PDB file of C-alpha atoms and ligand atoms in Angstrom:
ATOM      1  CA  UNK A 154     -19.073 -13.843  -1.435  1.00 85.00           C
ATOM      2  CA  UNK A 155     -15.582 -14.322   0.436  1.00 91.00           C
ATOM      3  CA  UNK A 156     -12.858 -12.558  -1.366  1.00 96.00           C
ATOM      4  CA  UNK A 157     -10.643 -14.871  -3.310  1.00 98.00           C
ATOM      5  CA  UNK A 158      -7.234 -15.064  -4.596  1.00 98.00           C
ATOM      6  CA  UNK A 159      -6.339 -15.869  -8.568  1.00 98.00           C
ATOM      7  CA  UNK A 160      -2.158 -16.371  -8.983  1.00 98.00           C
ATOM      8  CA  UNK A 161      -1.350 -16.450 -12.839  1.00 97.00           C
ATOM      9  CA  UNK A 162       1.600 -17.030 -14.356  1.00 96.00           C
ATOM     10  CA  UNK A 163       1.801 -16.125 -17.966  1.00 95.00           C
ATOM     11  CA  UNK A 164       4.545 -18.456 -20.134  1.00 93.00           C
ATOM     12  CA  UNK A 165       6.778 -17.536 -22.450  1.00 91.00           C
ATOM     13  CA  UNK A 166       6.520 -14.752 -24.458  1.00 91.00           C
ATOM     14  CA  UNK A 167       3.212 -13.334 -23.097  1.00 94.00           C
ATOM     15  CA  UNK A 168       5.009 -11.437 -20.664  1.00 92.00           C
ATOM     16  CA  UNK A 169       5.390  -9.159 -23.931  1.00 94.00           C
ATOM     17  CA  UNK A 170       1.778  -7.801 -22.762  1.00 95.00           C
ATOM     18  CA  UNK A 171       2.296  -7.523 -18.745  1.00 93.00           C
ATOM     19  CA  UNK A 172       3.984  -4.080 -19.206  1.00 82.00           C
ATOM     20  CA  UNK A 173       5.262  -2.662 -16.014  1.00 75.00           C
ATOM     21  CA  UNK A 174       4.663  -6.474 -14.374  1.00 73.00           C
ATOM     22  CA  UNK A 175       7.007  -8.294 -17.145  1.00 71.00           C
ATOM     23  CA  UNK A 176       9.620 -10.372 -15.506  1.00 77.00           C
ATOM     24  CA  UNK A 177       7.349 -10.842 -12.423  1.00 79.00           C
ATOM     25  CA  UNK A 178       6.397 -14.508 -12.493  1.00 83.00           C
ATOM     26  CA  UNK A 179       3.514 -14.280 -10.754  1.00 92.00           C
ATOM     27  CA  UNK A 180       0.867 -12.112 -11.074  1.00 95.00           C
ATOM     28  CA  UNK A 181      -2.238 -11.355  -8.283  1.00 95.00           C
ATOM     29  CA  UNK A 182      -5.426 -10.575  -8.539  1.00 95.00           C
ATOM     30  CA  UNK A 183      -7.770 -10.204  -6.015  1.00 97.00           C
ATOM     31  CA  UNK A 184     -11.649 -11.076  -6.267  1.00 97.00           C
ATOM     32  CA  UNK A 185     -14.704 -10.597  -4.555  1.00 96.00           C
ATOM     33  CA  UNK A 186     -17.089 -12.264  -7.475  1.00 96.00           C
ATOM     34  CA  UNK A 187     -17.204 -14.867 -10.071  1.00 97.00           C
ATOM     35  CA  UNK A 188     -15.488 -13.991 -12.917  1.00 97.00           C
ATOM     36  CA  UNK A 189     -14.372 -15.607 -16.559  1.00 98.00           C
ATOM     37  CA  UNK A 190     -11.009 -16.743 -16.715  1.00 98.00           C
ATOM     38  CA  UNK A 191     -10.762 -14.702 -19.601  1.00 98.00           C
ATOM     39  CA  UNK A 192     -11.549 -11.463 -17.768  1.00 98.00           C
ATOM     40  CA  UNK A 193      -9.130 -12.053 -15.464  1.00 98.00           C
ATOM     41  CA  UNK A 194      -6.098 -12.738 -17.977  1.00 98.00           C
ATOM     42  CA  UNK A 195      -7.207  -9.551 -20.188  1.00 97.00           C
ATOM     43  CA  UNK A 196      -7.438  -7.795 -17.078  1.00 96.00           C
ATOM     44  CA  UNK A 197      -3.484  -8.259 -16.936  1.00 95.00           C
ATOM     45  CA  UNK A 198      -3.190  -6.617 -20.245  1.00 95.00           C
ATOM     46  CA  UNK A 199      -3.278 -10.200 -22.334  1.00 97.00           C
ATOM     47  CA  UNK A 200      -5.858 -10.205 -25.376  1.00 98.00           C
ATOM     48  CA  UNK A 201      -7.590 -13.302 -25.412  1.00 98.00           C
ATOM     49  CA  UNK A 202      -6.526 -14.103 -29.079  1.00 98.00           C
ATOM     50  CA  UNK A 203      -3.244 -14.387 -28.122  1.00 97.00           C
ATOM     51  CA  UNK A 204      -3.925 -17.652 -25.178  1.00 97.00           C
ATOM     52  CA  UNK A 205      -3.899 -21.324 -26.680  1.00 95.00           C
ATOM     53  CA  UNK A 206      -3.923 -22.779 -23.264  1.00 95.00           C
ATOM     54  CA  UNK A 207      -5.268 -22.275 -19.613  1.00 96.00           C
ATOM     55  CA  UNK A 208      -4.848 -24.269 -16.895  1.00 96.00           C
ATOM     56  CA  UNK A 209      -6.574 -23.720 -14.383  1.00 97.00           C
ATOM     57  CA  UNK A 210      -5.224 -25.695 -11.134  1.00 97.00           C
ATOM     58  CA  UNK A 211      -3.305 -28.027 -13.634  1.00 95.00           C
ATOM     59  CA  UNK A 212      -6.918 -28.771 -15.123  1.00 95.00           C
ATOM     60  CA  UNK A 213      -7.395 -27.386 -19.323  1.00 95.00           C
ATOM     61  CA  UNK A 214     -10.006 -25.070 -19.426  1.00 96.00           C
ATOM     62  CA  UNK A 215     -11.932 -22.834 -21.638  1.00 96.00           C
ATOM     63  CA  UNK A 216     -11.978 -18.967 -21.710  1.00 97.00           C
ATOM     64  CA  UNK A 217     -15.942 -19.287 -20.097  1.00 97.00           C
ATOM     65  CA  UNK A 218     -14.332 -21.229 -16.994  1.00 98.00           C
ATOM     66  CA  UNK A 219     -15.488 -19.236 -14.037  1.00 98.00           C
ATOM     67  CA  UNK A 220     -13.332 -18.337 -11.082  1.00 98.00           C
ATOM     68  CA  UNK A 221     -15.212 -18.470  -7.671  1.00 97.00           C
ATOM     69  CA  UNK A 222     -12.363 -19.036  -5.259  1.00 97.00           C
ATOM     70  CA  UNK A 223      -8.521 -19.557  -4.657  1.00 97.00           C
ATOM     71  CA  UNK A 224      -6.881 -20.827  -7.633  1.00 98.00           C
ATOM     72  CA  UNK A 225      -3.474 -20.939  -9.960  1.00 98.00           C
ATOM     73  CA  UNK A 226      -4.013 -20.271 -13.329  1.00 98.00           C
ATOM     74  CA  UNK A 227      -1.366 -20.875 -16.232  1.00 97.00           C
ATOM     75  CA  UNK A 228      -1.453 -19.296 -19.608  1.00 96.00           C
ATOM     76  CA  UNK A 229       0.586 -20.400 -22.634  1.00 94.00           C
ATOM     77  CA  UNK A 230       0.584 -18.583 -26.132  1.00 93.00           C
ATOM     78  CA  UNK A 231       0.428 -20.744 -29.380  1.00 91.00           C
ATOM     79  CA  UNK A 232       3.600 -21.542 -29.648  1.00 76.00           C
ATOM     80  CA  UNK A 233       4.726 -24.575 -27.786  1.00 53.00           C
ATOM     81  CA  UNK A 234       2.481 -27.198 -28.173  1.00 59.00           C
ATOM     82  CA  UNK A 235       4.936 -29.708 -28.125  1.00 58.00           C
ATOM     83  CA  UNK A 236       6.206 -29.758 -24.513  1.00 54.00           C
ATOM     84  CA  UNK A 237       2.537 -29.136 -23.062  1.00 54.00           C
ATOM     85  CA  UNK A 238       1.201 -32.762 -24.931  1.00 60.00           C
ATOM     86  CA  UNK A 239      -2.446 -32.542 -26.607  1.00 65.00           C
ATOM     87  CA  UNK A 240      -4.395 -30.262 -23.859  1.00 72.00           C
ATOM     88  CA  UNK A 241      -7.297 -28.498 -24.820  1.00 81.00           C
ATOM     89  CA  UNK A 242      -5.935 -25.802 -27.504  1.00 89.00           C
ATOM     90  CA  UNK A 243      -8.187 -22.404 -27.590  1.00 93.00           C
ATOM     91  CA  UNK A 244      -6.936 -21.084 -31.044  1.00 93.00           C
ATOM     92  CA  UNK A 245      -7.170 -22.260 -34.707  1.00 87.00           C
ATOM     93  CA  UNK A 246      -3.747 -22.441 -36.428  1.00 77.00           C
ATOM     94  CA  UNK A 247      -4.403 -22.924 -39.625  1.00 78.00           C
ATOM     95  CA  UNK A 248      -5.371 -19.505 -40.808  1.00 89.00           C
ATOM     96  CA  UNK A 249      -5.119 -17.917 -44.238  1.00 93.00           C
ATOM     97  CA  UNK A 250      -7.012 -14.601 -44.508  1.00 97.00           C
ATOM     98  CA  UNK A 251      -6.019 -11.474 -41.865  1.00 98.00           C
ATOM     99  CA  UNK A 252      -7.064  -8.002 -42.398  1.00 98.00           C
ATOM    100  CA  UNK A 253      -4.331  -5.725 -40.904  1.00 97.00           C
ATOM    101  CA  UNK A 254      -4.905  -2.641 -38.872  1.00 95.00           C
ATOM    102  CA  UNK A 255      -3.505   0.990 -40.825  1.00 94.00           C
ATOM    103  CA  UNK A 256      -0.324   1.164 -38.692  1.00 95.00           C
ATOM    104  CA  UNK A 257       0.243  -2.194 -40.108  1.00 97.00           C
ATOM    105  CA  UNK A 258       1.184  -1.705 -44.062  1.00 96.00           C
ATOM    106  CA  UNK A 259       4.904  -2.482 -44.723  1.00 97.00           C
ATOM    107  CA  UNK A 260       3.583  -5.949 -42.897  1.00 98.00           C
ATOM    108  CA  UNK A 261       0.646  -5.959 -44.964  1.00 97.00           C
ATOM    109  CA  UNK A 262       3.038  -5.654 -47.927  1.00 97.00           C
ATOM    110  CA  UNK A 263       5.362  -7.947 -47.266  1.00 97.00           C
ATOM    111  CA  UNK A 264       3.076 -10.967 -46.617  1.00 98.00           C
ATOM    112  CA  UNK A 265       1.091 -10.038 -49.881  1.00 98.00           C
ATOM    113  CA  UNK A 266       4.720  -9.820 -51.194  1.00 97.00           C
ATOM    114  CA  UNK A 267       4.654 -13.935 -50.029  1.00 97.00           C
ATOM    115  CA  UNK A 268       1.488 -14.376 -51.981  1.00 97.00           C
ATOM    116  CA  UNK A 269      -0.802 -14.068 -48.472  1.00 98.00           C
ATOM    117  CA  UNK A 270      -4.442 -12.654 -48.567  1.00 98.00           C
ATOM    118  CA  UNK A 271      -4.357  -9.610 -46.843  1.00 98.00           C
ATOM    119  CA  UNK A 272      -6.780  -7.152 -46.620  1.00 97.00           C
ATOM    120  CA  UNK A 273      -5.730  -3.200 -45.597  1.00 93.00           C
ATOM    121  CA  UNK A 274      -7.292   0.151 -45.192  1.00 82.00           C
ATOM    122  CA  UNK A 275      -4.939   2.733 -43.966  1.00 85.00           C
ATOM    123  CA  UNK A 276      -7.793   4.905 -42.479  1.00 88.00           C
ATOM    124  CA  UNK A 277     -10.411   2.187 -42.151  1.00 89.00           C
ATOM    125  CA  UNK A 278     -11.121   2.821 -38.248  1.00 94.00           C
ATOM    126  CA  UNK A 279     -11.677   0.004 -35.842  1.00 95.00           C
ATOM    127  CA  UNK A 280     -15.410  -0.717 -36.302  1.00 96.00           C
ATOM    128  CA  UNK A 281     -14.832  -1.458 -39.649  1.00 96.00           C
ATOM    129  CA  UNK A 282     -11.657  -3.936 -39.401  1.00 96.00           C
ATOM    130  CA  UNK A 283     -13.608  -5.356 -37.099  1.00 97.00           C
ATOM    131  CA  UNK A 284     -16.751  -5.572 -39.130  1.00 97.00           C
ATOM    132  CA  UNK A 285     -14.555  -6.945 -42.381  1.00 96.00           C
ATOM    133  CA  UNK A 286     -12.737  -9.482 -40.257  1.00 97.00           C
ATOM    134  CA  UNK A 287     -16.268 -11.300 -38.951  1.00 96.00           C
ATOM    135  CA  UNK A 288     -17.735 -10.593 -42.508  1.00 97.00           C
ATOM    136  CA  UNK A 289     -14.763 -12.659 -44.377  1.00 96.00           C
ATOM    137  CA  UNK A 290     -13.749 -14.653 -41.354  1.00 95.00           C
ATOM    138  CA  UNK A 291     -10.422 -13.124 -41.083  1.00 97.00           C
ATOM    139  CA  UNK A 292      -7.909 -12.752 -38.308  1.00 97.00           C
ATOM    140  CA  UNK A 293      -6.554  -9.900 -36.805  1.00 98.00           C
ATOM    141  CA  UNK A 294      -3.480  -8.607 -37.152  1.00 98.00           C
ATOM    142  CA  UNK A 295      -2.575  -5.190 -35.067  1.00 97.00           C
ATOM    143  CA  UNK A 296      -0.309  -4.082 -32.275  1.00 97.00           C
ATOM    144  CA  UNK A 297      -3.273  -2.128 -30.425  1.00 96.00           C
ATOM    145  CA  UNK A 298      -4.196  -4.629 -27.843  1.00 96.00           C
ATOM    146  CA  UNK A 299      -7.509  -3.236 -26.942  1.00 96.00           C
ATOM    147  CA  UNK A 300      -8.857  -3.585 -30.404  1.00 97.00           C
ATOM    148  CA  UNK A 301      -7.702  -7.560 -29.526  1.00 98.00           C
ATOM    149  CA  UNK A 302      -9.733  -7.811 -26.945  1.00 98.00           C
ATOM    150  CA  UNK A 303     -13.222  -7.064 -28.345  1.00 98.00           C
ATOM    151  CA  UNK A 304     -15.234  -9.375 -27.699  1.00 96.00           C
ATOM    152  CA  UNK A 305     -15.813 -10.012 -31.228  1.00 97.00           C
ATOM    153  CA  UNK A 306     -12.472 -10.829 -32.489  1.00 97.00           C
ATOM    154  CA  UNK A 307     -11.916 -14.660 -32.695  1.00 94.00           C
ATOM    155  CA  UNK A 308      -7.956 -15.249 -34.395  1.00 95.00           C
ATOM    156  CA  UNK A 309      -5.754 -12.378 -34.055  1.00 97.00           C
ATOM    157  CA  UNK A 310      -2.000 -11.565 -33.397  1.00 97.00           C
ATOM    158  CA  UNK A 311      -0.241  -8.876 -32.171  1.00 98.00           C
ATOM    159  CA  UNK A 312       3.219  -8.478 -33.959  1.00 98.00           C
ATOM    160  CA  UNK A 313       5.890  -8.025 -30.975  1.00 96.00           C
ATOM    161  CA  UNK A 314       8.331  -6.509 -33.177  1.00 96.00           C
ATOM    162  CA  UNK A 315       7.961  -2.881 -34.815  1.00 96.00           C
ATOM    163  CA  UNK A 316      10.151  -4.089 -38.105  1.00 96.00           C
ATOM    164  CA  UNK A 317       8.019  -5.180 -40.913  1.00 96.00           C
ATOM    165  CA  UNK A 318      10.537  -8.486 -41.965  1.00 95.00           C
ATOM    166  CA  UNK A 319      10.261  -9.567 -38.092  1.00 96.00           C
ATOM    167  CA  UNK A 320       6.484  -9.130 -37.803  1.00 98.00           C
ATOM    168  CA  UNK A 321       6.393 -10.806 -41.029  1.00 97.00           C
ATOM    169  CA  UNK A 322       8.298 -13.724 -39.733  1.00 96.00           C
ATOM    170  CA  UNK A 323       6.154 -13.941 -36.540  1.00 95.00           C
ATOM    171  CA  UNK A 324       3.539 -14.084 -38.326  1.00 96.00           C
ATOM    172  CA  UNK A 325       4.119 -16.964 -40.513  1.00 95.00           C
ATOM    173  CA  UNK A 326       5.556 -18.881 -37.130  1.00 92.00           C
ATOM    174  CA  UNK A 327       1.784 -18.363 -35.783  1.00 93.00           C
ATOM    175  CA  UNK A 328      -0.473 -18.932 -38.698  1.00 93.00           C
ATOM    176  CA  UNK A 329       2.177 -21.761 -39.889  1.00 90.00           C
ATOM    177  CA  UNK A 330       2.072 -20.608 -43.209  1.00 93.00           C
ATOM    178  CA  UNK A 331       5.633 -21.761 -44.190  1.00 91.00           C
ATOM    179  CA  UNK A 332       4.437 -23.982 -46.849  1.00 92.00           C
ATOM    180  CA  UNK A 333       1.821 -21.838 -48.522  1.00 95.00           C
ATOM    181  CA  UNK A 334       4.262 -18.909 -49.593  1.00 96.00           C
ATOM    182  CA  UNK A 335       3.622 -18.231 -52.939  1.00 96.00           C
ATOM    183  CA  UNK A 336       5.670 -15.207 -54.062  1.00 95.00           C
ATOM    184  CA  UNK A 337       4.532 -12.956 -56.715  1.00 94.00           C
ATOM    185  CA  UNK A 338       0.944 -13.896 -56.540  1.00 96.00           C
ATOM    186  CA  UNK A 339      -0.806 -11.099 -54.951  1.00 96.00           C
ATOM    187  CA  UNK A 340      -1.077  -7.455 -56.332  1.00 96.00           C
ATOM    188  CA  UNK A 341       1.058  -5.177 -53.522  1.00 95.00           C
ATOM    189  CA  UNK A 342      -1.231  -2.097 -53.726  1.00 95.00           C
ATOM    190  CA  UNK A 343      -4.661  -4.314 -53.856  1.00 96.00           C
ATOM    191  CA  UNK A 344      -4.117  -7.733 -52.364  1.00 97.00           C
ATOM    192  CA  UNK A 345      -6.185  -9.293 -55.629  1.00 97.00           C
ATOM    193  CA  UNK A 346      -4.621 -12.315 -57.211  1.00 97.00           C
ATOM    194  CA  UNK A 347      -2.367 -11.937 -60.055  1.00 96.00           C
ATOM    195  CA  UNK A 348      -2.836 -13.357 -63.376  1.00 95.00           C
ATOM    196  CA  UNK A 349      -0.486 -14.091 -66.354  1.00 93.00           C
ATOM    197  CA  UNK A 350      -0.967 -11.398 -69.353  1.00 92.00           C
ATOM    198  CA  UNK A 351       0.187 -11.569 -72.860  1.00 92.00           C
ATOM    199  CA  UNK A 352       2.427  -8.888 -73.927  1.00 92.00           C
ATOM    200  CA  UNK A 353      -0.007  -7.668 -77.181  1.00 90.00           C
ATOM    201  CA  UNK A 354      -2.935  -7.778 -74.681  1.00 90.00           C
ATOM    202  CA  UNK A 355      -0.831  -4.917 -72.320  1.00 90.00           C
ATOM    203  CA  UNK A 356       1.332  -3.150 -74.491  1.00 90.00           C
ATOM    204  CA  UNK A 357      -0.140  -0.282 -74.470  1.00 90.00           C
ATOM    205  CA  UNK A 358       0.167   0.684 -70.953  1.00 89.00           C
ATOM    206  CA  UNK A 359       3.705  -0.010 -71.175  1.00 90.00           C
ATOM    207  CA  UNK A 360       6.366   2.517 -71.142  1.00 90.00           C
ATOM    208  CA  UNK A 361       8.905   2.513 -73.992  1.00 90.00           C
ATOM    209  CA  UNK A 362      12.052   0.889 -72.556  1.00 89.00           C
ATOM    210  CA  UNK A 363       9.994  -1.777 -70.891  1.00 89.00           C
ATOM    211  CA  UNK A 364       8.028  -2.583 -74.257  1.00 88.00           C
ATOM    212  CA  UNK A 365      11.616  -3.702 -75.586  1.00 90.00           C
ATOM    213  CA  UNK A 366      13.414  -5.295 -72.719  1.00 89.00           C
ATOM    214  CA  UNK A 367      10.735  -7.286 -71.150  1.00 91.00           C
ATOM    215  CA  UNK A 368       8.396 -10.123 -72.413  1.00 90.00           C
ATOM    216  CA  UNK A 369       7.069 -11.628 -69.399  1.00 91.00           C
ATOM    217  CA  UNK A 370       4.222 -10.221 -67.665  1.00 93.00           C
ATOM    218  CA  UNK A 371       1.255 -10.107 -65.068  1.00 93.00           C
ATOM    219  CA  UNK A 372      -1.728  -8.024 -64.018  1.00 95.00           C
ATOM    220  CA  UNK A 373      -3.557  -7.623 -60.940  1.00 96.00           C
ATOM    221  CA  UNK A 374      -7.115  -9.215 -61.508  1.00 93.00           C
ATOM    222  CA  UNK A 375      -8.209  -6.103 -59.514  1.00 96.00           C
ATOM    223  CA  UNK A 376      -6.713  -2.632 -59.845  1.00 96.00           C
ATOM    224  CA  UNK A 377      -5.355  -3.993 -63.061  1.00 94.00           C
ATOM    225  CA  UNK A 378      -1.684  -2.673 -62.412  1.00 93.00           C
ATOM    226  CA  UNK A 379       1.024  -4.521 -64.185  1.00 93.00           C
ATOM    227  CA  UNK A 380       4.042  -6.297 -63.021  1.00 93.00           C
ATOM    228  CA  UNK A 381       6.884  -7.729 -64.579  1.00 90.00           C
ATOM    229  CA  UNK A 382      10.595  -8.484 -63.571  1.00 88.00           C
ATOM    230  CA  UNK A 383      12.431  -4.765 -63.673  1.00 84.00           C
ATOM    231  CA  UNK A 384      14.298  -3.177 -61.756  1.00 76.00           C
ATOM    232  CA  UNK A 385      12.478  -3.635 -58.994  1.00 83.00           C
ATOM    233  CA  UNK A 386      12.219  -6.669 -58.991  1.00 87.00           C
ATOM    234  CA  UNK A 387      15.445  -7.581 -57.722  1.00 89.00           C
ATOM    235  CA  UNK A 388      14.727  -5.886 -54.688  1.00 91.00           C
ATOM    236  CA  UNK A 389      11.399  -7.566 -53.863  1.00 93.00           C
ATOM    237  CA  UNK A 390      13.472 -10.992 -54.313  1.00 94.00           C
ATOM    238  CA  UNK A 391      15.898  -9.898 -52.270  1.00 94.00           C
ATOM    239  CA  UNK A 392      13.274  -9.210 -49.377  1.00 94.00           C
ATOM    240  CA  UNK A 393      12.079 -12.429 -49.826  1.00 96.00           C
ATOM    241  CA  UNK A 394      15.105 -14.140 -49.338  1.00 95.00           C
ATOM    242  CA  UNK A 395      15.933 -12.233 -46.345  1.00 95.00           C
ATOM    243  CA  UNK A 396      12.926 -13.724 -44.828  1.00 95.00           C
ATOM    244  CA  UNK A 397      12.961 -17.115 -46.148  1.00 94.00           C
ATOM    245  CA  UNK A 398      16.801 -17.406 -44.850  1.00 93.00           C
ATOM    246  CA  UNK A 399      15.689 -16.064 -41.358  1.00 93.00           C
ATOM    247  CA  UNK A 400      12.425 -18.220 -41.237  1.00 91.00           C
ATOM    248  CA  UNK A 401      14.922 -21.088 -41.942  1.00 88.00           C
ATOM    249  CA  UNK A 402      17.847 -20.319 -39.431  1.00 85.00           C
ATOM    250  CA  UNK A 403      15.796 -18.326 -36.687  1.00 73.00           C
ATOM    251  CA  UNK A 404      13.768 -21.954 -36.486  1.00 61.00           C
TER     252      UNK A 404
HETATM  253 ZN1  LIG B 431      -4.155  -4.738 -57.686  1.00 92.53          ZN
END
């Protein structure tokens, strides 16, 4: 087969993943055989999860499209779907489950913090996120990029940002979950659903001072640990805000 030449250009913020080759519009790759569109973006270092759109010679394809001579191929993220009209999109939005990767907990925290279904293991290793995230139909969340491209891995994202708010915020921009926080839902240290609980039915487990000041209560349907408005609290509320504000003026 006659060698061929593939031009991409990668839009907007997927130069994130082009490394060394960020800021280059254009990227070149040359080809001797038929390959997947896909293989040839996550040869440039772009997980497939991550692409909403190709267009391949102006023309909307799908990540099987094969390459088998000269061509220009444009990639969008998931982001932006209002300046590139109703093309064929590649990736779900509306997403409500992720299981996050270990390095990933002060995210994980956070978004269970917003009432999101999260599901953690600090030293689960990659086989099983990847086995939990097919099993409960789950997307990814992790910064390794490799462990984005399995083939197995259907709806992921790869936070830009190494600060837990911003990643938190990026987050909710991808999966659009604006309008589904739900704060003080989720247990923080087990990602089970809250539940009201009566003060005489928890008592017990209650240190002194917090027996007299507080009256309002829940428990973790799970692990059973209790919450109720102390001290800390304020803080958690405070995190909140910080991200609802920013959600709100970083729009
Ligand atoms: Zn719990």
């Amino acid at each position: 087969m006659k060698p061929f030449t593939v031009r991409l250009r990668f839009r907007h913020d997927l130069d994130f993943f082009l490394g060394s080759k960020a800021g280059e519009p254009i990227i070149e790759r040359r080809l001797a055989e038929k390959t997947s569109v896909k293989d040839v973006i996550e040869s440039c270092g772009v997980p497939h999860p991550e692409v909403d759109l190709i267009l391949a010679d102006g023309q909307a394809v799908g990540f099987d499209h094969t390459l088998a001579g000269d061509a220009q191929v444009e990639v969008f993220p998931v982001e932006n779907r209002d300046t590139t009209g109703t093309k064929k999109r590649l990736q779900a939005t509306a997403i409500y489950r992720f299981v996050a990767d270990g390095h990933l907990g002060r995210l994980t925290r956070d978004l269970r913090l917003l009432g999101f279904d999260v599901a953690y293991g600090q030293s689960a290793d990659d086989q099983q996120l990847l086995e939990l995230m097919a099993r409960e139909n789950r997307a990814l969340l992790t910064r390794d990029r490799r462990l984005l491209m399995h083939a197995i891995v259907e709806h992921g994202y790869c936070p830009r940002s190494q600060n837990a708010v911003e990643q938190t915020i990026e987050v909710i921009r991808r999966f659009n979950l604006l309008e589904f926080i739900a704060p003080f839902t989720r247990c923080l240290r087990c990602n089970a659903p809250l539940e009201e609980a009566a003060k005489a039915e928890i008592i017990d487990n209650l240190e002194p001072l917090t027996k007299i000041f507080y009256d309002q209560f829940c428990r973790c349907h799970g692990c059973k640990q209790i919450y109720w408005p102390g001290s800390h609290f304020s803080k958690l509320q405070k995190r909140i805000e910080e991200i609802r504000s920013r959600l709100r003026t970083e729009a």
